[in-house]
GROMACS .gro file of C-alpha atoms in nm:
model
  116
    1MET     CA    1   0.333  -0.864  -1.264
    2ARG     CA    2   0.622  -1.001  -1.068
    3THR     CA    3   0.545  -1.216  -0.764
    4PHE     CA    4   0.751  -1.275  -0.453
    5THR     CA    5   0.728  -1.532  -0.177
    6LYS     CA    6   0.713  -1.408   0.180
    7GLU     CA    7   1.074  -1.520   0.227
    8GLN     CA    8   1.190  -1.330  -0.082
    9LEU     CA    9   1.012  -1.018   0.039
   10VAL     CA   10   1.180  -1.046   0.380
   11GLU     CA   11   1.519  -1.077   0.207
   12ILE     CA   12   1.450  -0.775  -0.016
   13LEU     CA   13   1.354  -0.567   0.289
   14ALA     CA   14   1.666  -0.681   0.477
   15LYS     CA   15   1.893  -0.586   0.186
   16HIS     CA   16   1.711  -0.254   0.154
   17LYS     CA   17   1.777  -0.181   0.521
   18LEU     CA   18   2.149  -0.248   0.463
   19TRP     CA   19   2.138  -0.018   0.159
   20LEU     CA   20   1.974   0.259   0.362
   21ASN     CA   21   2.252   0.226   0.621
   22ASP     CA   22   2.520   0.218   0.350
   23GLU     CA   23   2.634  -0.126   0.463
   24ALA     CA   24   2.791  -0.407   0.262
   25GLY     CA   25   2.548  -0.636   0.083
   26GLY     CA   26   2.282  -0.369   0.069
   27GLU     CA   27   2.058  -0.323  -0.230
   28LYS     CA   28   1.782  -0.070  -0.296
   29ALA     CA   29   1.442  -0.240  -0.298
   30ASN     CA   30   1.301  -0.275  -0.647
   31LEU     CA   31   0.942  -0.385  -0.615
   32SER     CA   32   0.823  -0.215  -0.930
   33TYR     CA   33   0.534  -0.390  -1.103
   34ALA     CA   34   0.520  -0.648  -0.822
   35ASP     CA   35   0.202  -0.818  -0.709
   36LEU     CA   36   0.194  -0.719  -0.344
   37SER     CA   37  -0.181  -0.732  -0.305
   38TYR     CA   38  -0.277  -0.829   0.051
   39ALA     CA   39   0.089  -0.809   0.158
   40ASP     CA   40   0.167  -0.718   0.517
   41LEU     CA   41   0.420  -0.436   0.496
   42SER     CA   42   0.320  -0.277   0.824
   43TYR     CA   43   0.606  -0.087   0.987
   44ALA     CA   44   0.829  -0.162   0.684
   45ASP     CA   45   1.114   0.077   0.611
   46LEU     CA   46   1.070   0.141   0.240
   47ARG     CA   47   1.229   0.483   0.216
   48TYR     CA   48   1.342   0.554  -0.142
   49ALA     CA   49   1.215   0.213  -0.259
   50ASP     CA   50   1.086   0.162  -0.613
   51LEU     CA   51   0.723   0.052  -0.595
   52SER     CA   52   0.619   0.207  -0.926
   53GLY     CA   53   0.334   0.023  -1.091
   54ALA     CA   54   0.306  -0.219  -0.799
   55ASP     CA   55  -0.024  -0.382  -0.709
   56LEU     CA   56  -0.072  -0.301  -0.341
   57ARG     CA   57  -0.447  -0.351  -0.327
   58TYR     CA   58  -0.567  -0.439   0.023
   59GLY     CA   59  -0.207  -0.420   0.146
   60ASN     CA   60  -0.132  -0.346   0.508
   61LEU     CA   61   0.108  -0.049   0.512
   62ILE     CA   62   0.016   0.083   0.855
   63TYR     CA   63   0.306   0.289   0.997
   64ALA     CA   64   0.517   0.207   0.688
   65ASP     CA   65   0.802   0.449   0.618
   66LEU     CA   66   0.765   0.544   0.251
   67ILE     CA   67   0.960   0.871   0.251
   68TYR     CA   68   1.060   0.955  -0.108
   69ALA     CA   69   0.939   0.615  -0.230
   70ASP     CA   70   0.837   0.586  -0.594
   71LEU     CA   71   0.475   0.477  -0.595
   72SER     CA   72   0.392   0.628  -0.932
   73GLY     CA   73   0.119   0.433  -1.105
   74ALA     CA   74   0.079   0.200  -0.807
   75ASP     CA   75  -0.259   0.045  -0.732
   76LEU     CA   76  -0.330   0.125  -0.367
   77ARG     CA   77  -0.703   0.066  -0.368
   78TYR     CA   78  -0.827  -0.039  -0.024
   79ALA     CA   79  -0.471  -0.030   0.115
   80ASN     CA   80  -0.428   0.054   0.481
   81LEU     CA   81  -0.189   0.351   0.488
   82CYS     CA   82  -0.298   0.468   0.832
   83CYS     CA   83  -0.012   0.656   0.999
   84ALA     CA   84   0.222   0.583   0.705
   85ASN     CA   85   0.491   0.837   0.626
   86LEU     CA   86   0.455   0.928   0.257
   87SER     CA   87   0.633   1.263   0.273
   88GLY     CA   88   0.808   1.337  -0.053
   89ALA     CA   89   0.674   1.016  -0.209
   90ASP     CA   90   0.585   1.006  -0.578
   91LEU     CA   91   0.220   0.907  -0.594
   92SER     CA   92   0.159   1.046  -0.941
   93TYR     CA   93  -0.100   0.843  -1.131
   94ALA     CA   94  -0.147   0.617  -0.827
   95ASP     CA   95  -0.493   0.476  -0.757
   96LEU     CA   96  -0.576   0.557  -0.395
   97ARG     CA   97  -0.951   0.498  -0.407
   98TYR     CA   98  -1.082   0.366  -0.077
   99ALA     CA   99  -0.733   0.369   0.075
  100ASP     CA  100  -0.717   0.445   0.446
  101LEU     CA  101  -0.501   0.757   0.468
  102ARG     CA  102  -0.594   0.855   0.822
  103TYR     CA  103  -0.302   1.027   0.993
  104ALA     CA  104  -0.076   0.957   0.693
  105ASP     CA  105   0.196   1.216   0.635
  106LEU     CA  106   0.158   1.340   0.277
  107ARG     CA  107   0.372   1.652   0.304
  108TYR     CA  108   0.547   1.728  -0.025
  109ALA     CA  109   0.407   1.409  -0.184
  110ASN     CA  110   0.349   1.425  -0.558
  111LEU     CA  111  -0.020   1.354  -0.608
  112CYS     CA  112  -0.033   1.473  -0.969
  113CYS     CA  113  -0.307   1.284  -1.155
  114ALA     CA  114  -0.357   1.048  -0.858
  115ASN     CA  115  -0.705   0.901  -0.822
  116LEU     CA  116  -0.828   0.990  -0.476
   0.00000   0.00000   0.00000
């Protein structure tokens, strides 16, 4: 598992925002196989981000924008996804046991083989 400091995570999110806006210096967020357990990603704009295989246990993703994000194989046990936008996200093989999905938008999300 890869680990990131809070400062590194802030920088990755800033570059991802530039990438989403097609601005110079932008870079798509690659947080695949990252240890993000207990991370506060509330209100984060992670559209199209790669979070495959990431450890997001107990993470705070309230109101996070995860449209078309790749969360395949991610560990989301006990994560707070309340009001998160997961429409079109790839949640195949993700572990969502005990995750708070109240009011989450799961339209068109791929939940194939996900553990709910």
